[in-house]
Amino acid sequence: MTSEVRVRPPPGPIVAALTPPGSKSLTNRALVLAAMSEGTSVLRGCLDSEDTQVMRAALARCGVVCEASEDASEVRVVGVGGPLPRVDDPERPIDVATAGTAARFLAAVFAASPIACVVDGSARMRERPMEGLLQALRAQGADIRCRGADDMLPCEIVGARLRGGEVRLARPPSSQFISALLLAAPLAEAPLRVVLEQGTPARPYVDMTLACLRDFGADARWVAQDVLEVSPTTLRGRDYHVEPDASAATYLLSLAAIYGGEVRVPGLGRTSQQGDARFCDVLGRMGANVLQGPEITLVRGTGALHGVDLDLSDMPDTTLTAAVLALHAAGPTRIRGVDVLRHHESDRIAAAATELRKLGAEVVEHDDGLDITPPAQIAEGAAIDTYRDHRVAMAFSLAGRVTIRDPGCVAKTFPKYFEVLAGLGMVE
């Protein structure tokens, strides 16, 4: 892809059925669970992107057969029926690139397997927190040593069968820490009980992990408001359907809210396992017309968006979409509860504030969010820096007439995103 892409408003109201690729979150959870399962799984509707390619490659290095179709939307996984048995070259680091799901999920599964390996990632991934997760795995019996900064990648892991029992966590910087412990729990000696002393950010992602575990045969559940339990078991391979990515769908649905028309996303509705499928409620609160059935979401633009006060703690990945919607709304918008975004592919709160100001917005940055006052007229022609962050690139493509730098970063979750916009007449 070129070093920059010029994006413009569509030539008229958009009327389209648009389907984003498969969910990154569900694809990577399903890959891990299928690898640990007894028998063969066929995963359909998978996302093929940098994050999922990293996961497949890592599992392949551990002796797991992952056979992908030509477009990688279908993956056949021959499970090992328990812990991962080996690593092809223990001294060669397993590269997780910028994938937080791969880094956290694999670290836990490696720690629960009788193998020795090194896990490393990109420069940004080396800055993202791992501390609470690594400490919990050490307490469970794994030997983990960090080669650089304490409790960050790269790290050497010498796995063992984890003990299970009770793990207590203060509020972690990412729900992925909790999901990682849950995914490894079927391999433990005894049931794992996770006590969340101060709750969790992005709780729907933990619910998603529990649902995926149950889909592959695990006994995994909430037993109290902030207490989870997973019992040891042998997982079972299965045919598994991956839903369209609800986070990616927020950009497509927002096109109708901003520019008018009607956008439908089939295969994603109120029965979705993904918390971000509820972003349509945000669009409705801001003034769009929303219809959501069990397996479809439809948004119609009304031409009259207005600012709102949003607590996005349960769906922080939608924050940048909401921030750009605020540019097009009448009156200020407050976004709160998303302090976890400081530790993602970029510091998304700081990045959003910087780029919104380029477009003429007044922005007050808080530790956990933003106050956004839209300009009387959005500045045209601004060059948007994306910080190697796919969500910055996709969200700010909704801003109007802008130039998106480093558009190739969308390969992390939605490689054909700008092709979709081009098909709508939005790429110059």
Coordinates of C-alpha atoms in Angstrom, one line a residue:
M1 CA 0.0 0.0 0.0
T2 CA 1.1 3.6 -0.6
S3 CA 2.6 5.7 2.2
E4 CA -0.6 7.7 2.4
V5 CA -4.3 7.7 1.2
R6 CA -6.5 10.7 0.5
V7 CA -10.0 10.2 1.8
R8 CA -13.0 12.3 1.1
P9 CA -16.7 12.2 2.0
P10 CA -18.8 9.9 -0.2
P11 CA -20.4 11.4 -3.3
G12 CA -23.9 10.9 -1.7
P13 CA -25.7 9.0 0.9
I14 CA -24.5 5.4 1.3
V15 CA -26.9 2.6 0.9
A16 CA -25.1 -0.7 1.2
A17 CA -24.7 -4.0 3.0
L18 CA -21.2 -4.1 4.2
T19 CA -19.5 -7.1 6.0
P20 CA -16.3 -6.6 7.9
P21 CA -13.8 -9.5 8.1
G22 CA -14.0 -12.0 10.9
S23 CA -13.5 -11.0 14.5
K24 CA -9.9 -10.8 15.6
S25 CA -10.8 -11.5 19.2
L26 CA -12.8 -14.6 18.3
T27 CA -10.3 -15.9 15.7
N28 CA -7.4 -15.8 18.1
R29 CA -9.3 -17.3 21.0
A30 CA -10.6 -20.1 18.7
L31 CA -7.1 -20.8 17.3
V32 CA -5.7 -21.2 20.8
L33 CA -8.6 -23.4 22.0
A34 CA -8.6 -25.6 18.9
A35 CA -4.8 -26.1 19.3
M36 CA -5.3 -27.4 22.8
S37 CA -8.3 -29.6 21.9
E38 CA -8.5 -33.3 21.2
G39 CA -9.4 -33.9 17.5
T40 CA -9.7 -31.6 14.5
S41 CA -11.5 -28.2 14.4
V42 CA -12.6 -26.3 11.4
L43 CA -12.8 -22.6 12.0
R44 CA -15.0 -20.7 9.5
G45 CA -15.2 -17.0 8.9
C46 CA -11.7 -16.3 10.3
L47 CA -9.9 -13.0 10.1
D48 CA -6.7 -13.1 8.0
S49 CA -4.6 -10.3 9.3
E50 CA -1.2 -9.6 10.9
D51 CA -2.5 -10.6 14.4
T52 CA -4.0 -13.9 13.3
Q53 CA -1.1 -14.8 11.0
V54 CA 1.2 -14.2 14.0
M55 CA -1.0 -16.6 16.1
R56 CA -1.1 -19.3 13.4
A57 CA 2.7 -19.1 12.9
A58 CA 3.4 -19.4 16.7
L59 CA 1.1 -22.4 17.1
A60 CA 2.7 -24.1 14.0
R61 CA 6.1 -23.7 15.7
C62 CA 4.7 -25.7 18.6
G63 CA 3.6 -28.7 16.5
V64 CA 0.0 -27.6 15.8
V65 CA -1.2 -28.2 12.3
C66 CA -3.0 -25.1 11.0
E67 CA -4.1 -25.5 7.4
A68 CA -5.7 -22.3 6.0
S69 CA -7.8 -22.0 2.9
E70 CA -6.5 -19.8 0.1
D71 CA -8.1 -16.7 1.6
A72 CA -7.5 -18.0 5.2
S73 CA -11.1 -17.5 6.1
E74 CA -11.3 -21.2 6.9
V75 CA -8.6 -22.8 9.1
R76 CA -8.4 -26.5 9.9
V77 CA -6.6 -27.1 13.2
V78 CA -5.4 -30.5 14.3
G79 CA -5.3 -30.2 18.1
V80 CA -2.7 -31.7 20.4
G81 CA -5.3 -32.7 23.1
G82 CA -3.6 -30.9 25.9
P83 CA -0.5 -28.8 26.6
L84 CA 1.6 -27.7 23.6
P85 CA 4.3 -30.5 23.2
R86 CA 7.3 -28.7 21.8
V87 CA 8.9 -25.6 20.2
D88 CA 10.8 -26.2 17.0
D89 CA 13.8 -24.0 18.1
P90 CA 13.7 -22.9 21.8
E91 CA 16.4 -20.3 21.2
R92 CA 14.6 -18.5 18.3
P93 CA 12.1 -16.1 19.8
I94 CA 8.4 -16.6 19.0
D95 CA 7.5 -13.2 17.5
V96 CA 4.1 -11.8 18.5
A97 CA 4.7 -8.6 16.5
T98 CA 2.2 -6.0 17.8
A99 CA -0.5 -8.5 18.8
G100 CA -1.6 -8.2 22.4
T101 CA -3.8 -11.2 22.2
A102 CA -1.0 -13.4 20.9
A103 CA 1.5 -12.1 23.5
R104 CA -0.8 -12.6 26.5
F105 CA -2.7 -15.7 25.4
L106 CA 0.4 -17.5 24.2
A107 CA 2.5 -16.6 27.3
A108 CA -0.1 -18.3 29.5
V109 CA -0.5 -21.4 27.4
F110 CA 3.3 -21.7 27.1
A111 CA 3.6 -21.4 30.8
A112 CA 1.1 -24.2 31.2
S113 CA 3.0 -26.5 28.8
P114 CA 6.2 -28.5 29.4
I115 CA 8.2 -26.5 27.0
A116 CA 10.9 -23.8 27.0
C117 CA 10.7 -20.8 24.7
V118 CA 11.3 -17.1 24.3
V119 CA 8.5 -14.7 23.5
D120 CA 9.2 -11.3 21.9
G121 CA 7.4 -8.6 19.9
S122 CA 7.7 -5.2 18.3
A123 CA 9.2 -2.2 20.0
R124 CA 5.7 -1.0 21.0
M125 CA 4.8 -4.5 22.3
R126 CA 7.9 -4.4 24.5
E127 CA 6.4 -1.3 26.1
R128 CA 3.0 -2.8 26.7
P129 CA 2.3 -4.2 30.2
M130 CA 2.7 -7.9 31.1
E131 CA 3.4 -7.6 34.8
G132 CA 0.3 -8.8 36.5
L133 CA 0.0 -11.7 34.0
L134 CA 3.6 -12.9 34.4
Q135 CA 3.3 -12.6 38.2
A136 CA 0.2 -14.7 38.2
L137 CA 1.8 -17.4 36.0
R138 CA 4.9 -17.5 38.3
A139 CA 2.6 -18.0 41.3
Q140 CA 1.0 -20.9 39.4
G141 CA 4.4 -22.6 39.0
A142 CA 5.9 -21.3 35.7
D143 CA 9.5 -20.1 35.5
I144 CA 9.5 -16.8 33.6
R145 CA 12.5 -14.5 33.2
C146 CA 12.5 -11.1 31.4
R147 CA 15.5 -10.3 29.3
G148 CA 15.0 -6.5 29.3
A149 CA 12.7 -4.4 31.4
D150 CA 11.1 -6.1 34.4
D151 CA 7.9 -8.0 33.6
M152 CA 7.9 -7.0 29.9
L153 CA 8.8 -8.7 26.7
P154 CA 11.1 -10.3 25.7
C155 CA 10.8 -13.1 28.2
E156 CA 12.0 -16.6 28.6
I157 CA 9.3 -19.1 29.7
V158 CA 9.9 -22.5 31.1
G159 CA 6.5 -24.0 31.4
A160 CA 5.0 -26.6 33.8
R161 CA 1.6 -27.9 34.6
L162 CA 0.0 -24.9 36.4
R163 CA -1.3 -25.6 39.9
G164 CA -4.7 -24.0 39.7
G165 CA -6.3 -22.7 42.9
E166 CA -7.0 -19.1 43.6
V167 CA -5.4 -16.1 41.9
R168 CA -6.3 -12.6 43.1
L169 CA -5.8 -9.7 40.7
A170 CA -6.0 -6.0 41.3
R171 CA -7.7 -4.2 38.4
P172 CA -5.4 -5.3 35.4
P173 CA -4.4 -2.8 32.7
S174 CA -6.1 -5.1 30.1
S175 CA -8.8 -7.7 30.2
Q176 CA -6.5 -9.9 28.1
F177 CA -4.6 -10.7 31.3
I178 CA -7.7 -12.4 32.7
S179 CA -8.6 -14.0 29.4
A180 CA -5.1 -15.5 29.1
L181 CA -5.3 -17.1 32.6
L182 CA -8.7 -18.5 31.7
L183 CA -7.6 -20.0 28.4
A184 CA -4.7 -21.8 30.1
A185 CA -6.8 -23.0 33.0
P186 CA -8.1 -26.3 31.3
L187 CA -4.5 -27.5 31.4
A188 CA -4.0 -26.9 35.2
E189 CA -3.9 -29.5 37.9
A190 CA -6.9 -28.1 39.8
P191 CA -9.7 -25.7 39.1
L192 CA -8.6 -22.1 38.7
R193 CA -10.5 -19.4 40.6
V194 CA -9.8 -15.8 39.6
V195 CA -10.8 -13.1 42.0
L196 CA -10.9 -9.6 40.5
E197 CA -10.4 -7.4 43.5
Q198 CA -11.3 -4.2 41.6
G199 CA -13.2 -5.6 38.7
T200 CA -11.9 -5.5 35.1
P201 CA -11.8 -3.2 32.1
A202 CA -13.7 -4.3 29.0
R203 CA -15.7 -7.0 30.9
P204 CA -17.5 -8.2 27.7
Y205 CA -14.2 -9.5 26.4
V206 CA -13.9 -11.8 29.5
D207 CA -17.5 -12.9 28.8
M208 CA -16.4 -13.7 25.3
T209 CA -13.5 -15.8 26.5
L210 CA -15.8 -17.8 28.9
A211 CA -18.2 -18.4 26.0
C212 CA -15.4 -19.6 23.7
L213 CA -14.1 -22.0 26.4
R214 CA -17.6 -23.5 26.8
D215 CA -17.9 -23.9 23.1
F216 CA -14.9 -26.1 23.2
G217 CA -16.1 -28.1 26.1
A218 CA -14.8 -26.4 29.2
D219 CA -16.6 -25.7 32.5
A220 CA -16.0 -21.9 32.7
R221 CA -18.2 -19.4 34.4
W222 CA -18.7 -16.4 36.7
V223 CA -19.5 -17.7 40.2
A224 CA -19.9 -14.3 41.8
Q225 CA -19.8 -10.6 40.6
D226 CA -16.0 -10.6 40.3
V227 CA -15.1 -14.2 40.7
L228 CA -14.5 -16.7 37.8
E229 CA -13.8 -20.4 37.8
V230 CA -12.5 -22.8 35.1
S231 CA -12.1 -26.5 35.7
P232 CA -9.3 -28.7 34.2
T233 CA -10.6 -30.7 31.2
T234 CA -9.7 -32.1 27.8
L235 CA -11.1 -29.7 25.3
R236 CA -12.9 -31.1 22.2
G237 CA -12.4 -30.0 18.6
R238 CA -15.4 -28.8 16.7
D239 CA -16.7 -26.8 13.8
Y240 CA -16.7 -23.2 14.8
H241 CA -18.1 -20.0 13.2
V242 CA -16.3 -16.7 13.7
E243 CA -18.6 -13.7 13.7
P244 CA -17.8 -10.5 11.7
D245 CA -15.7 -8.2 13.7
A246 CA -17.9 -5.9 15.8
S247 CA -15.1 -3.3 16.3
A248 CA -14.5 -3.1 12.6
A249 CA -18.2 -2.8 12.0
T250 CA -18.3 0.5 14.0
Y251 CA -16.6 2.3 11.2
L252 CA -18.9 1.0 8.5
L253 CA -22.1 1.7 10.5
S254 CA -20.8 5.2 11.3
L255 CA -20.7 6.1 7.6
A256 CA -24.5 6.1 7.5
A257 CA -24.7 8.1 10.7
I258 CA -22.3 10.8 9.4
Y259 CA -23.1 11.0 5.7
G260 CA -26.7 9.7 5.5
G261 CA -28.2 6.7 3.9
E262 CA -28.4 3.2 5.3
V263 CA -25.7 0.6 6.1
R264 CA -26.5 -2.9 7.0
V265 CA -24.1 -5.4 8.6
P266 CA -25.4 -8.9 8.3
G267 CA -24.2 -11.7 10.6
L268 CA -23.8 -9.3 13.5
G269 CA -26.7 -8.5 15.8
R270 CA -27.9 -8.5 19.4
T271 CA -27.0 -12.2 19.9
S272 CA -23.3 -11.4 19.2
Q273 CA -20.7 -12.6 21.7
Q274 CA -18.8 -9.3 21.1
G275 CA -19.5 -6.4 23.4
D276 CA -18.7 -3.9 20.6
A277 CA -21.8 -5.0 18.8
R278 CA -23.6 -2.7 21.2
F279 CA -22.0 0.4 19.7
C280 CA -25.2 0.8 17.7
D281 CA -26.7 2.0 20.9
V282 CA -24.1 4.9 20.9
L283 CA -25.1 5.7 17.4
G284 CA -28.7 5.8 18.4
R285 CA -28.0 8.1 21.4
M286 CA -26.1 10.4 19.1
G287 CA -29.1 10.7 16.7
A288 CA -29.0 7.9 14.2
N289 CA -31.8 5.5 13.5
V290 CA -30.8 2.0 14.6
L291 CA -32.4 -1.4 14.1
Q292 CA -30.7 -4.5 15.5
G293 CA -32.1 -8.0 15.0
P294 CA -30.6 -11.2 16.3
E295 CA -28.1 -11.4 13.5
I296 CA -28.2 -8.1 11.7
T297 CA -27.5 -4.4 12.5
L298 CA -28.8 -1.5 10.4
V299 CA -28.1 2.2 10.8
R300 CA -29.8 5.0 9.0
G301 CA -28.5 8.5 9.1
T302 CA -30.8 11.4 10.0
G303 CA -28.4 14.3 9.3
A304 CA -28.6 15.5 12.9
L305 CA -26.0 14.0 15.3
H306 CA -25.6 15.5 18.7
G307 CA -22.9 15.3 21.4
V308 CA -23.4 12.9 24.4
D309 CA -21.7 11.7 27.6
L310 CA -20.3 8.2 27.0
D311 CA -18.9 5.7 29.4
L312 CA -17.1 3.3 27.1
S313 CA -15.4 1.2 29.8
D314 CA -17.0 -2.0 28.4
M315 CA -16.1 -1.3 24.8
P316 CA -12.9 0.8 24.8
D317 CA -12.0 -0.2 21.2
T318 CA -14.9 1.9 20.0
T319 CA -13.5 5.1 21.5
L320 CA -11.8 6.5 18.4
T321 CA -14.9 5.9 16.4
A322 CA -16.9 7.8 18.9
A323 CA -14.3 10.6 19.0
V324 CA -14.5 11.2 15.3
L325 CA -18.4 11.0 15.4
A326 CA -18.1 13.8 17.9
L327 CA -16.5 16.0 15.2
H328 CA -19.7 15.7 13.2
A329 CA -22.1 16.3 16.1
A330 CA -23.7 19.4 17.5
G331 CA -22.5 20.2 21.0
P332 CA -19.7 18.7 23.1
T333 CA -19.1 15.0 23.7
R334 CA -17.5 13.4 26.8
I335 CA -15.8 10.0 26.6
R336 CA -14.8 8.4 29.9
G337 CA -13.7 5.1 31.4
V338 CA -11.1 4.2 28.8
D339 CA -7.8 4.6 30.6
V340 CA -6.8 1.2 29.3
L341 CA -6.2 2.8 25.9
R342 CA -3.0 4.4 27.2
H343 CA -1.4 0.9 26.7
H344 CA -2.6 -0.2 23.3
E345 CA -0.9 0.0 19.9
S346 CA -0.5 3.7 20.7
D347 CA -1.6 5.9 23.5
R348 CA -5.0 6.2 21.9
I349 CA -6.2 9.0 24.2
A350 CA -3.2 11.2 23.4
A351 CA -3.3 10.3 19.7
A352 CA -7.0 11.1 19.4
A353 CA -6.5 14.5 21.1
T354 CA -3.7 15.4 18.8
E355 CA -5.4 14.5 15.6
L356 CA -8.8 16.0 16.6
R357 CA -7.1 19.3 17.2
K358 CA -5.7 19.2 13.6
L359 CA -9.3 19.1 12.4
G360 CA -10.3 22.1 14.5
A361 CA -11.8 20.5 17.6
E362 CA -11.2 21.8 21.1
V363 CA -10.1 18.8 23.2
V364 CA -9.5 18.4 26.9
E365 CA -7.5 15.2 27.6
H366 CA -8.2 13.3 30.9
D367 CA -6.5 10.3 32.3
D368 CA -9.4 8.2 31.3
G369 CA -10.9 9.9 28.3
L370 CA -11.6 13.1 26.4
D371 CA -13.9 16.2 26.3
I372 CA -14.5 17.1 22.6
T373 CA -16.0 20.3 21.3
P374 CA -16.5 20.1 17.6
P375 CA -15.5 23.0 15.3
A376 CA -18.0 25.1 13.4
Q377 CA -16.5 23.6 10.3
I378 CA -14.1 20.6 10.1
A379 CA -10.7 21.6 8.7
E380 CA -10.1 20.0 5.3
G381 CA -6.9 18.6 4.0
A382 CA -5.3 17.7 7.3
A383 CA -2.6 15.0 7.3
I384 CA -3.5 12.4 10.0
D385 CA -0.7 10.6 11.7
T386 CA -1.7 7.0 12.6
Y387 CA 1.1 6.0 15.1
R388 CA 1.2 2.6 13.5
D389 CA -2.2 2.0 15.0
H390 CA -5.0 0.5 12.8
R391 CA -7.8 2.0 14.8
V392 CA -6.5 5.6 14.4
A393 CA -6.3 5.0 10.6
M394 CA -9.8 3.6 10.3
A395 CA -11.5 6.0 12.7
F396 CA -10.0 9.2 11.2
S397 CA -10.9 8.1 7.7
L398 CA -14.4 9.1 8.8
A399 CA -13.4 12.7 9.5
G400 CA -14.0 14.2 6.1
R401 CA -11.4 15.3 3.5
V402 CA -8.1 14.1 5.1
T403 CA -4.9 12.3 4.2
I404 CA -4.2 9.2 6.2
R405 CA -0.6 8.5 6.6
D406 CA 0.7 4.9 6.8
P407 CA -2.6 3.4 5.8
G408 CA -1.0 -0.1 5.7
C409 CA -1.3 -0.3 9.4
V410 CA -4.9 -1.5 9.0
A411 CA -3.4 -4.9 8.0
K412 CA -3.5 -5.7 11.7
T413 CA -7.2 -6.3 11.6
F414 CA -8.9 -5.1 8.4
P415 CA -6.4 -5.4 5.5
K416 CA -9.0 -4.4 2.8
Y417 CA -10.5 -1.5 4.7
F418 CA -9.4 1.2 2.2
E419 CA -10.6 -1.0 -0.6
V420 CA -14.0 -0.9 0.9
L421 CA -13.9 2.9 1.2
A422 CA -12.7 3.1 -2.4
G423 CA -15.7 1.0 -3.5
L424 CA -17.9 3.7 -1.8
G425 CA -16.2 6.5 -3.7
M426 CA -14.3 7.8 -0.7
V427 CA -10.7 7.4 -1.9
E428 CA -9.2 10.0 -4.2

